[in-house]
């Protein structure tokens, strides 16, 4: 929770003592000496980001990076962050006028570099954030020294006090021990910055002598083992802007001297204090009302003490307060009613107290709040209205209070929201969720409230979603792509109906609890994929059927399937005493005779019907015969100006651009009225035998249906030329060829460059639109049965259209049973159910579409030409074994801006290629999921790359 506010601050305050040398002996010799010295440094330390840019042929070394000159002589060297580890060379001090040296953030690991004593003019030295070790030499020079964050051990030498001109001494985060660091330091009356924090000093009181350092503005004394009370003597430090004494063993009441500066007794508003941190001590008593006088205070940390009483209202009036942390005390009463009204409050943390009443009305009225952490108190009532539009909010932790009322809907808003953690469990909130939660959510805990309505599709970064004991209803959404990072999902004791979607298998869950709902149907075999699942509770539902044997693959620590209607033999790995209490009240369950769990009946022997679902490779069919054209009939579906002669005369071998199983494809140029020439694609299908007259009629009827389809994402069938022996289907020609060419067989002419992510996404959306139209808007639905990247054609603008729609049906009507079996899909794109039944509904296309999504994201081919490799299986395996990792993605789309989206589309591909057709999403669902990107990119202002068409769903 605590942000480290020091890290960047202390370096900033290291002050240069500006006493410049009065005159220099200038000679050309000296210049070239300095040139040589610098070149020596470059050779010695080797290449580094800054040294690498030094131009060794130029004598103008004063212009080199990190080098500052005065009167032609080097006076300052700043080489922070250069990864130096080789010690500091003695030659450095040959730069006679060097007075400023910054070597912070390197990897020096020697003892304190005493060679620097030879730099006689050096006044500013920053060696912080290295790994210097050993003791600080007793004869440390007159430096404004920052040695913070090193490993320097031993005592701080009292000789430090011989150099009273020091303005800044930063020795924090070293290994200094000893008990009283004050001896020498209290002599340094010019000090403005003093940091001794985080050193393992022996327990000792706060040095009263520090009261002499009246010019201090920055005093950081955290983690120093300081004991006793905060001494009154520090009241002379009237210039302080930061005072931190956190993480010590200080006791007594909270420091009252802060506003009792003797000098300023009647002028307290002049106090400079901006940041006060006395957290993690043993301070007692109440918080004094006089804190309200510290008008410059931005940060007030009093957490982890034993403070009691109520919080004085004056603190709520402070005009500059940004961050207030009072947690882990014994505070009671209400929380500052005007908090947030008078200042740009960003962070409030008051958990683990006894606070009550409502949250302040104005808490977020300045719209700057990013954290509200108030758990474990007795707050009640509704959340303040000012939370509406509190769009910077990231953390909201309200749990274990007695809040009521509707949870503000605006906080779920996807658009501006940064909210990532919402923990509001154990209150009495009501409300509903939008379909999608903001992408940034990582944790949502709403247990034991009264939320109702459907379960949201969760956000992409979500790790934990706990919603037990609410009133959520409806089905578990199939679209769990947004939840692929979730490890813990608890939806128990709600009113969820429907069945468990097979898509659950894509989740990398450790814990799944769906108990106490009204879920029916089977337990999906996809559970077998959830290899890291250790806790599974599906008890008290209406699940039926057998427990899938895939569950054998899991290593469950906890399993509860009690109180369902499950039947059949329990999978062998579960027939074991460890799961004795997992199956109560499922009268149909049984165990094998030799492996019995107590209280369960022995199964009667039954025959095992083979359910071998392995995919079979369909013999590829290739049409090779050439045709004779006779008895032509031209059927036109569009106003066309070319004739059948134009088409036929183009069917020469040199115009042949491809040949598929069902025939050859020609690219021909036909005269098309006054507009000039029109490029056509002609697909020639070989009948194989003469059709009976009635079949010919059926065929033409079928072609007519297809010819009348008008959809931007389906290649237009312009006309059909039919003879008794062959059919010519004439399509519009697509300039950019097929997706297959762009992904897998790039050549310099057709596909010269890789497709970028936005093009790929647009192709996926176009394809989904086309399929969605055919499946859902045509009656009866038209199934493609051979969706593959080779059938996806790209026009001049890379908009995708699906080719060969309905070809399968045409061929059925053409009476060619051989090619009907042959067009039973392409290996790598066929779903498992298609392999042996050769039938299937729209879900066949969904599967093939999923494969295309996998091709688009991974750049891999759908099949390697044999039964050994199949992209869909590969993807499942990768996903299960390694999760979403960058090497899944095609190298050409590893653009950090889109990786997350590519992962989501990949996961969608995995879901679409699920084994069980009924659990695959519909094309409408898929399109909906993809359109989310369109909306997202549109918000980002990338309209030109993404289609502006209204989606089918909206129409
Ligand atoms: C380096 O300095 C020389 C001499 O001044 C100059 O000619 C050359 O262009 C410089 N090289 C670069 C990379 O700046
Ligand atoms: C403090 O500084 C004075 C000179 O300014 C010096 O004489 C004295 O020894 C110093 N005391 C300590 C403890 O270093
Ligand atoms: C505090 O002092 C004790 C006793 O010298 C020591 O063991 C401990 O490490 C110190 N604590 C810290 C945080 O330095
Ligand atoms: C504060 O701590 C000091 C030293 O640890 C102890 O002697 C003193 O009694 C404590 N005072 C109170 C009020 O607890």
PDB file of C-alpha atoms in Angstrom, residues 629-637 644 648 696 699-700 703-704 719-724 726-730:
ATOM      1  CA  UNK A 629     -18.879 -27.827 -72.819  1.00  0.00           C
ATOM      2  CA  UNK A 630     -22.177 -28.499 -74.468  1.00  0.00           C
ATOM      3  CA  UNK A 631     -25.805 -27.466 -74.059  1.00  0.00           C
ATOM      4  CA  UNK A 632     -25.136 -24.285 -72.194  1.00  0.00           C
ATOM      5  CA  UNK A 633     -27.532 -22.418 -69.954  1.00  0.00           C
ATOM      6  CA  UNK A 634     -26.601 -19.078 -68.438  1.00  0.00           C
ATOM      7  CA  UNK A 635     -28.289 -18.132 -65.176  1.00  0.00           C
ATOM      8  CA  UNK A 636     -27.610 -14.560 -64.115  1.00  0.00           C
ATOM      9  CA  UNK A 637     -28.125 -13.146 -60.654  1.00  0.00           C
ATOM     10  CA  UNK A 644     -21.413 -16.650 -71.806  1.00  0.00           C
ATOM     11  CA  UNK A 648     -16.068 -19.506 -72.156  1.00  0.00           C
ATOM     12  CA  UNK A 696     -30.661 -30.356 -62.782  1.00  0.00           C
ATOM     13  CA  UNK A 699     -29.282 -27.674 -58.791  1.00  0.00           C
ATOM     14  CA  UNK A 700     -30.401 -24.513 -60.525  1.00  0.00           C
ATOM     15  CA  UNK A 703     -27.675 -21.890 -57.319  1.00  0.00           C
ATOM     16  CA  UNK A 704     -30.412 -19.310 -57.534  1.00  0.00           C
ATOM     17  CA  UNK A 719     -23.952 -16.161 -62.697  1.00  0.00           C
ATOM     18  CA  UNK A 720     -23.902 -19.821 -63.396  1.00  0.00           C
ATOM     19  CA  UNK A 721     -23.323 -21.440 -66.747  1.00  0.00           C
ATOM     20  CA  UNK A 722     -24.611 -24.943 -66.781  1.00  0.00           C
ATOM     21  CA  UNK A 723     -24.112 -27.729 -69.241  1.00  0.00           C
ATOM     22  CA  UNK A 724     -24.877 -31.353 -68.865  1.00  0.00           C
ATOM     23  CA  UNK A 726     -19.932 -29.110 -66.248  1.00  0.00           C
ATOM     24  CA  UNK A 727     -21.014 -26.096 -64.294  1.00  0.00           C
ATOM     25  CA  UNK A 728     -19.290 -22.764 -64.416  1.00  0.00           C
ATOM     26  CA  UNK A 729     -19.785 -20.550 -61.397  1.00  0.00           C
ATOM     27  CA  UNK A 730     -18.801 -16.982 -62.145  1.00  0.00           C
TER      28      UNK A 730
END
